[in-house]
Amino acid sequence: MNVLVIGANGQIGQHVISKLKISEKHNPIAMVRKKDQQLKFEKEGVQTVLVDLEGSIDHIVEAAKETDAIVFTAGSGGHTGADKTMMIDLDGAIKSMKAAKRAGVKRFIIVSAIGIHKWHENNHPGWMDRTPYYSAAKYYADLWLENSGLDYTIIRPGGLVNEQGTGKIQLGNDLEMASIPREDVATTIVAALEHDNTIGKAFDLTTGQTQIEEGIKSL
Amino acid sequence: MNVLVIGANGQIGQHVISKLKISEKHNPIAMVRKKDQQLKFEKEGVQTVLVDLEGSIDHIVEAAKETDAIVFTAGSGGHTGADKTMMIDLDGAIKSMKAAKRAGVKRFIIVSAIGIHKWHENNHPGWMDRTPYYSAAKYYADLWLENSGLDYTIIRPGGLVNEQGTGKIQLGNDLEMASIPREDVATTIVAALEHDNTIGKAFDLTTGQTQIEEGIKSL
């Protein structure tokens, strides 16, 4: 399965590429924005495409052709200004979904954030009010995906940390805020790609007690 | 007809309030964010509600109850940062649409901008690339409205100027960029409220050769 990873140079993206590379079932294609990022991946033997998410949808469609699935993990993580959040987390994500449809790629996995689906509820998590643009951008991107007709999975991890993965997770619709290593998010993404019962599902994800594969299968 | 004007203190909003006030058919309710704006309208004998679009949807629902139509003309016009654009033009607009549905208000008129529907097309107007956040925010808000099930009208004026209204407009799906006085946009909004053939329509709007009422009726 050829998997286009949008945001391949991001912190989660790099883990996803590594895990797809060592898997026997997948061939990752790293979609990146900068020439130096492209060269880095090519040196590692990873296929690449150079596309700016702020450019024409046509370029994303071109990149998506010949692929079987898209993983969208580009974005600011709430740590850049509202401008980048608007153009990447919201507009870039939705342009990628439109491109998937035009390219005939059904499978689409997006990395969201814990609790995002509750953005318009009064009891949404407190962190959202500290990054309201990010919350709004992710909220609308996730909603678009749910209504896109694509075979989606929406993964909403808790606080991302760089510790080595534990391989153990907790999944749910309404988890308490807790952290999770980026590596475990990447492993969860790859597991979701391999288990079609995750199609049409959205879930919060934190570190927990369940083996990733087992958790994903039980969704 | 009680008309809730969201963004009543804005430059178009003030014209809308004035025109609704002198009309015999309508009672405007000015939705504003600040206490001093509220006092200003109350001194003029205009009914008001104090609601922050960045707050809970519940407050907008409360404001929308007992009204028959909503005019949404809040927003940055592309002249503020991406943060305000995200929170008002996008999130504030969509929260207002959700509130309309919850309050049982069917009629919803939004002020958009010329060409916004072409944002994802390669031939979109050049000005959009100079205010990409604004373009994206308005694009998604308009799309949401079209799919909301509300009795919508989307008015996409050209370059807004403060000259006195000419009373004459041009309407179309794909007009060349041209200017239009804010007063004429306001008159067009009021005409749209009065002519139900505008329900389910979206159009560009510039200064032209046709009387506003005549143009609106011919849609």
Coordinates of C-alpha atoms in Angstrom, one line a residue:
Chain A
M1 CA 0.0 0.0 0.0
N2 CA 1.4 3.4 -1.1
V3 CA 0.8 5.9 1.7
L4 CA 1.1 9.6 1.2
V5 CA 2.2 11.3 4.4
I6 CA 1.3 14.9 4.4
G7 CA 3.4 16.8 6.9
A8 CA 6.1 14.0 6.7
N9 CA 8.8 16.3 8.1
G10 CA 6.7 17.0 11.3
Q11 CA 7.5 15.3 14.5
I12 CA 4.7 12.8 14.2
G13 CA 5.3 12.6 10.4
Q14 CA 8.9 11.4 10.8
H15 CA 7.8 8.6 13.1
V16 CA 5.1 7.6 10.6
I17 CA 7.5 7.5 7.7
S18 CA 10.0 5.3 9.8
K19 CA 7.3 2.9 10.8
L20 CA 5.8 2.6 7.3
K21 CA 9.3 2.0 6.0
I22 CA 10.1 -0.9 8.2
S23 CA 6.7 -2.4 7.6
E24 CA 6.5 -5.0 4.8
K25 CA 3.1 -3.9 3.8
H26 CA 3.6 -0.2 3.1
N27 CA 5.5 2.2 1.0
P28 CA 5.6 5.7 2.4
I29 CA 5.7 8.8 0.2
A30 CA 6.8 11.8 2.1
M31 CA 5.0 15.0 1.1
V32 CA 7.1 17.9 2.1
R33 CA 7.2 21.7 1.4
K34 CA 11.0 22.4 1.3
K35 CA 13.7 21.1 -1.0
D36 CA 16.1 20.4 2.0
Q37 CA 13.4 18.2 3.6
Q38 CA 13.0 16.4 0.3
L39 CA 16.7 15.7 0.1
K40 CA 16.9 14.4 3.7
F41 CA 14.1 11.9 3.0
E42 CA 15.6 10.9 -0.4
K43 CA 19.0 10.2 1.3
E44 CA 17.1 7.8 3.6
G45 CA 15.6 6.0 0.6
V46 CA 12.1 7.5 1.1
Q47 CA 10.1 8.4 -1.9
T48 CA 9.0 12.1 -1.8
V49 CA 6.8 14.7 -3.4
L50 CA 7.4 18.5 -3.1
V51 CA 4.1 20.2 -2.6
D52 CA 3.1 23.4 -0.8
L53 CA -0.2 23.0 1.0
E54 CA -0.9 26.7 0.5
G55 CA -0.7 26.3 -3.3
S56 CA -3.1 24.8 -5.8
I57 CA -5.1 21.8 -5.0
D58 CA -4.0 20.4 -8.4
H59 CA -0.5 19.8 -7.0
I60 CA -2.0 17.8 -4.1
V61 CA -4.1 15.8 -6.5
E62 CA -1.0 15.0 -8.5
A63 CA 0.8 13.9 -5.4
A64 CA -2.1 11.7 -4.3
K65 CA -2.4 9.8 -7.6
E66 CA -1.0 6.3 -7.4
T67 CA -1.4 6.2 -3.7
D68 CA -3.8 4.1 -1.6
A69 CA -4.1 6.1 1.5
I70 CA -3.3 9.6 2.9
V71 CA -2.1 10.4 6.4
F72 CA -2.5 14.0 7.2
T73 CA -0.2 15.1 10.1
A74 CA 0.8 18.5 8.9
G75 CA 0.1 21.5 11.1
S76 CA 1.1 23.8 13.8
G77 CA 0.1 21.8 16.9
G78 CA -1.2 25.2 18.1
H79 CA 2.3 26.5 18.5
T80 CA 2.3 28.9 15.5
G81 CA 0.2 31.9 14.8
A82 CA -3.4 31.9 13.7
D83 CA -2.2 32.5 10.1
K84 CA -0.4 29.2 9.7
T85 CA -3.2 27.5 11.6
M86 CA -5.7 28.8 9.2
M87 CA -3.7 27.9 6.1
I88 CA -2.4 24.5 7.1
D89 CA -4.6 22.9 9.9
L90 CA -7.8 24.1 8.3
D91 CA -7.4 25.0 4.6
G92 CA -4.5 22.7 3.9
A93 CA -6.3 19.8 5.5
I94 CA -9.6 20.4 3.6
K95 CA -7.7 20.9 0.4
S96 CA -6.0 17.6 1.0
M97 CA -9.4 15.9 1.5
K98 CA -10.7 17.5 -1.7
A99 CA -7.6 16.3 -3.5
A100 CA -8.1 12.8 -2.2
K101 CA -11.5 12.7 -3.6
R102 CA -10.3 14.0 -7.0
A103 CA -7.5 11.5 -7.1
G104 CA -9.8 8.7 -6.1
V105 CA -8.0 7.9 -2.9
K106 CA -10.6 6.7 -0.4
R107 CA -8.6 6.2 2.8
F108 CA -7.7 9.3 4.8
I109 CA -6.4 9.4 8.4
I110 CA -6.0 12.7 10.2
V111 CA -4.2 13.6 13.4
S112 CA -6.4 15.9 15.4
A113 CA -6.2 16.7 19.1
I114 CA -7.9 15.4 22.2
G115 CA -11.4 16.8 22.8
I116 CA -11.5 18.8 19.6
H117 CA -15.0 17.5 18.8
K118 CA -16.3 19.3 21.9
W119 CA -15.1 22.7 20.7
H120 CA -18.6 24.2 20.6
E121 CA -19.7 22.6 23.9
N122 CA -19.5 24.6 27.1
N123 CA -17.6 21.9 28.8
H124 CA -14.8 21.7 26.3
P125 CA -11.3 21.2 27.7
G126 CA -9.7 24.3 29.1
W127 CA -6.6 24.1 26.9
M128 CA -8.7 24.9 23.9
D129 CA -9.4 28.4 25.1
R130 CA -5.7 29.1 25.2
T131 CA -5.4 28.1 21.5
P132 CA -8.8 29.0 20.2
Y133 CA -7.7 29.3 16.5
Y134 CA -6.1 26.0 16.6
S135 CA -9.2 24.4 18.2
A136 CA -11.5 26.0 15.7
A137 CA -9.3 25.0 12.7
K138 CA -9.0 21.4 13.8
Y139 CA -12.7 21.2 14.7
Y140 CA -13.8 22.3 11.2
A141 CA -11.2 20.1 9.4
D142 CA -12.4 17.1 11.4
L143 CA -16.1 17.8 10.6
W144 CA -15.3 18.3 6.9
L145 CA -13.6 14.9 6.9
E146 CA -16.6 13.2 8.6
N147 CA -18.8 14.6 5.9
S148 CA -16.5 14.0 3.0
G149 CA -17.5 10.5 2.0
L150 CA -13.9 9.4 2.5
D151 CA -12.9 6.3 4.5
Y152 CA -11.7 8.4 7.4
T153 CA -10.2 7.8 10.8
I154 CA -9.8 10.8 13.1
I155 CA -7.1 10.3 15.8
R156 CA -7.2 12.8 18.6
P157 CA -4.1 12.4 20.7
G158 CA -3.5 14.0 24.1
G159 CA -0.5 16.1 25.0
L160 CA 2.3 15.1 22.7
V161 CA 5.7 14.2 24.2
N162 CA 8.9 13.0 22.7
E163 CA 9.6 10.1 25.1
Q164 CA 10.0 6.7 23.5
G165 CA 6.8 5.0 22.8
T166 CA 5.4 2.6 25.4
G167 CA 3.3 0.7 22.9
K168 CA 0.3 1.0 25.2
I169 CA -2.7 3.3 24.7
Q170 CA -6.1 4.2 25.9
L171 CA -8.9 5.0 23.3
G172 CA -12.2 6.7 23.9
N173 CA -14.6 9.3 22.9
D174 CA -14.1 11.5 25.9
L175 CA -10.8 10.9 27.6
E176 CA -9.3 13.0 30.4
M177 CA -6.3 15.0 29.2
A178 CA -3.1 13.0 29.4
S179 CA 0.1 12.7 27.4
I180 CA 1.2 10.3 24.8
P181 CA 4.5 9.9 23.0
R182 CA 4.5 10.9 19.4
E183 CA 6.0 7.5 18.5
D184 CA 2.8 5.8 19.9
V185 CA 0.6 8.1 17.9
A186 CA 2.6 7.1 14.8
T187 CA 2.2 3.4 15.7
T188 CA -1.5 3.9 16.2
I189 CA -1.8 5.5 12.7
V190 CA -0.1 2.6 11.1
A191 CA -2.3 0.1 13.0
A192 CA -5.3 2.1 11.9
L193 CA -4.2 1.8 8.3
E194 CA -4.0 -2.0 8.7
H195 CA -7.4 -2.4 10.4
D196 CA -10.4 -1.3 8.4
N197 CA -12.7 -1.4 11.4
T198 CA -11.2 2.0 12.1
I199 CA -12.9 3.4 9.0
G200 CA -15.5 6.0 10.0
K201 CA -14.2 6.2 13.5
A202 CA -12.9 9.2 15.6
F203 CA -11.3 8.8 19.0
D204 CA -9.2 10.4 21.7
L205 CA -5.9 8.7 22.3
T206 CA -3.6 8.8 25.4
T207 CA -1.1 6.5 27.0
G208 CA -2.8 3.6 28.6
Q209 CA -2.9 -0.1 29.4
T210 CA -3.8 -1.6 26.1
Q211 CA -1.4 -2.8 23.4
I212 CA -1.9 -0.6 20.4
E213 CA -2.9 -3.3 18.0
E214 CA -5.3 -4.8 20.4
G215 CA -6.8 -1.4 21.2
I216 CA -7.2 -0.6 17.5
K217 CA -8.8 -4.0 16.7
S218 CA -11.3 -3.5 19.5
L219 CA -12.7 -0.2 18.2
Chain B
M1 CA -40.3 41.1 11.5
N2 CA -37.7 41.1 14.3
V3 CA -34.2 41.1 12.7
L4 CA -31.1 40.3 14.7
V5 CA -28.1 42.1 13.3
I6 CA -24.9 40.4 14.3
G7 CA -22.1 42.9 13.9
A8 CA -24.5 45.8 14.2
N9 CA -21.7 48.2 15.2
G10 CA -19.7 47.5 12.0
Q11 CA -19.7 49.8 9.1
I12 CA -22.3 47.8 7.1
G13 CA -24.1 46.8 10.3
Q14 CA -24.9 50.5 11.2
H15 CA -26.4 51.1 7.8
V16 CA -28.5 47.9 8.2
I17 CA -29.8 49.0 11.6
S18 CA -30.7 52.5 10.2
K19 CA -32.5 51.1 7.2
L20 CA -34.4 48.5 9.2
K21 CA -35.4 51.2 11.7
I22 CA -37.0 53.5 9.1
S23 CA -38.7 50.5 7.4
E24 CA -42.3 49.9 8.6
K25 CA -41.9 46.1 8.3
H26 CA -38.9 45.5 10.5
N27 CA -37.7 45.8 14.1
P28 CA -33.9 45.7 14.3
I29 CA -32.1 44.1 17.2
A30 CA -28.5 45.2 17.4
M31 CA -26.2 42.4 18.7
V32 CA -23.0 44.0 19.9
R33 CA -20.0 43.0 21.9
K34 CA -19.3 46.1 24.0
K35 CA -21.3 48.0 26.6
D36 CA -20.5 51.4 25.0
Q37 CA -21.8 50.1 21.7
Q38 CA -25.0 48.9 23.4
L39 CA -25.5 52.3 25.1
K40 CA -25.0 54.1 21.7
F41 CA -27.8 52.0 20.1
E42 CA -30.1 52.3 23.0
K43 CA -29.8 56.1 22.9
E44 CA -31.0 55.9 19.3
G45 CA -34.0 53.8 20.4
V46 CA -32.6 50.6 19.0
Q47 CA -33.2 47.3 20.9
T48 CA -29.9 45.6 21.7
V49 CA -28.4 42.4 23.0
L50 CA -24.9 42.1 24.4
V51 CA -23.2 39.0 23.2
D52 CA -19.6 38.0 22.5
L53 CA -19.3 35.9 19.4
E54 CA -16.2 34.2 21.0
G55 CA -18.3 33.0 23.9
S56 CA -20.8 30.2 24.3
I57 CA -23.3 29.4 21.6
D58 CA -26.0 29.5 24.3
H59 CA -25.7 33.3 24.5
I60 CA -26.3 33.6 20.7
V61 CA -29.3 31.2 20.9
E62 CA -30.7 33.4 23.7
A63 CA -30.3 36.5 21.5
A64 CA -31.8 34.8 18.5
K65 CA -35.0 33.7 20.3
E66 CA -38.0 35.8 19.4
T67 CA -36.4 37.0 16.2
D68 CA -37.5 36.1 12.7
A69 CA -34.3 36.6 10.8
I70 CA -30.6 37.0 11.3
V71 CA -28.2 39.2 9.4
F72 CA -24.6 38.3 9.9
T73 CA -22.3 41.2 9.1
A74 CA -19.7 40.9 11.8
G75 CA -16.1 40.5 10.9
S76 CA -12.8 41.8 10.0
G77 CA -13.2 42.6 6.3
G78 CA -9.7 41.1 6.0
H79 CA -8.2 44.1 7.9
T80 CA -7.4 42.4 11.2
G81 CA -5.1 39.5 11.9
A82 CA -5.8 35.9 11.2
D83 CA -6.8 35.4 14.9
K84 CA -9.8 37.6 14.7
T85 CA -10.7 36.4 11.3
M86 CA -10.7 32.8 12.6
M87 CA -12.8 33.6 15.6
I88 CA -15.3 36.0 14.1
D89 CA -15.5 35.5 10.3
L90 CA -15.3 31.7 10.6
D91 CA -16.1 30.4 14.0
G92 CA -18.4 33.3 15.0
A93 CA -20.4 33.0 11.8
I94 CA -20.8 29.2 12.1
K95 CA -21.7 29.4 15.8
S96 CA -24.4 32.0 14.8
M97 CA -25.7 29.5 12.2
K98 CA -25.8 26.7 14.8
A99 CA -27.6 29.1 17.2
A100 CA -30.1 30.1 14.5
K101 CA -31.0 26.4 14.1
R102 CA -31.3 25.9 17.8
A103 CA -33.4 29.0 18.2
G104 CA -35.6 27.9 15.4
V105 CA -34.8 31.0 13.2
K106 CA -34.8 29.9 9.6
R107 CA -33.8 33.0 7.7
F108 CA -30.1 33.9 7.7
I109 CA -28.4 36.5 5.5
I110 CA -24.6 36.7 5.5
V111 CA -22.3 39.3 4.1
S112 CA -19.4 37.6 2.3
A113 CA -17.0 39.0 -0.3
I114 CA -16.8 39.0 -4.1
G115 CA -15.4 35.8 -5.6
I116 CA -15.1 34.0 -2.2
H117 CA -16.8 30.9 -3.7
K118 CA -13.8 30.5 -6.1
W119 CA -11.2 30.3 -3.3
H120 CA -10.1 26.8 -4.2
E121 CA -10.1 27.5 -7.9
N122 CA -6.8 28.4 -9.6
N123 CA -8.4 31.4 -11.2
H124 CA -9.7 33.0 -8.0
P125 CA -9.3 36.8 -7.8
G126 CA -5.8 38.0 -7.0
W127 CA -6.8 40.0 -3.9
M128 CA -7.6 36.7 -2.1
D129 CA -4.0 35.7 -2.1
R130 CA -3.2 39.0 -0.2
T131 CA -5.7 38.1 2.5
P132 CA -5.7 34.3 2.5
Y133 CA -7.0 33.8 6.0
Y134 CA -9.9 36.0 5.4
S135 CA -10.6 34.2 2.1
A136 CA -10.5 30.8 3.7
A137 CA -12.6 31.9 6.7
K138 CA -15.3 33.4 4.5
Y139 CA -15.2 30.5 2.1
Y140 CA -15.9 27.9 4.9
A141 CA -18.5 30.0 6.6
D142 CA -20.4 30.4 3.3
L143 CA -20.2 26.7 2.6
W144 CA -21.4 25.9 6.0
L145 CA -24.4 28.1 5.5
E146 CA -25.2 26.6 2.2
N147 CA -25.3 23.2 3.8
S148 CA -27.0 24.3 7.0
G149 CA -30.6 23.8 6.0
L150 CA -31.3 27.4 6.9
D151 CA -33.1 29.8 4.5
Y152 CA -29.9 31.5 3.5
T153 CA -28.8 34.3 1.3
I154 CA -25.1 34.9 0.7
I155 CA -24.3 38.4 -0.5
R156 CA -20.7 38.9 -1.8
P157 CA -20.0 42.6 -2.3
G158 CA -17.0 44.0 -4.1
G159 CA -14.7 46.6 -2.7
L160 CA -16.5 48.4 0.1
V161 CA -16.4 52.2 0.1
N162 CA -18.1 54.8 2.3
E163 CA -19.6 57.0 -0.5
Q164 CA -23.3 57.6 -0.3
G165 CA -25.3 54.8 -1.9
T166 CA -26.3 55.1 -5.5
G167 CA -29.2 52.7 -5.2
K168 CA -28.0 50.9 -8.3
I169 CA -26.3 47.5 -8.3
Q170 CA -25.1 44.7 -10.5
L171 CA -25.7 41.1 -9.4
G172 CA -24.0 38.0 -10.7
N173 CA -22.3 34.7 -10.0
D174 CA -18.9 35.8 -11.2
L175 CA -18.6 39.6 -11.5
E176 CA -15.4 41.6 -12.2
M177 CA -14.0 43.2 -9.0
A178 CA -15.6 46.7 -8.6
S179 CA -16.6 48.8 -5.7
I180 CA -19.9 49.3 -3.9
P181 CA -20.9 51.7 -1.2
R182 CA -21.6 50.1 2.2
E183 CA -25.0 51.8 2.2
D184 CA -26.0 50.0 -1.0
V185 CA -24.9 46.7 0.5
A186 CA -27.2 47.4 3.5
T187 CA -30.1 48.3 1.2
T188 CA -29.6 45.1 -0.7
I189 CA -29.7 43.1 2.6
V190 CA -33.0 44.7 3.6
A191 CA -34.4 44.0 0.1
A192 CA -33.3 40.4 0.3
L193 CA -35.1 40.1 3.7
E194 CA -38.2 41.3 1.9
H195 CA -38.1 39.1 -1.1
D196 CA -38.1 35.3 -0.5
N197 CA -36.9 34.5 -4.0
T198 CA -33.4 35.3 -2.6
I199 CA -33.6 32.3 -0.3
G200 CA -31.0 29.7 -1.3
K201 CA -29.1 32.2 -3.4
A202 CA -25.6 33.5 -3.4
F203 CA -24.4 36.3 -5.5
D204 CA -21.6 38.8 -6.2
L205 CA -22.7 42.4 -5.8
T206 CA -21.1 45.6 -7.1
T207 CA -22.4 49.1 -8.2
G208 CA -24.3 48.8 -11.4
Q209 CA -27.2 50.0 -13.5
T210 CA -30.1 48.2 -11.9
Q211 CA -32.3 49.6 -9.1
I212 CA -31.7 47.5 -6.0
E213 CA -35.2 46.3 -5.5
E214 CA -35.5 45.4 -9.2
G215 CA -32.2 43.5 -9.2
I216 CA -33.2 41.6 -6.1
K217 CA -36.6 40.6 -7.5
S218 CA -35.0 39.4 -10.7
L219 CA -32.7 36.9 -9.0

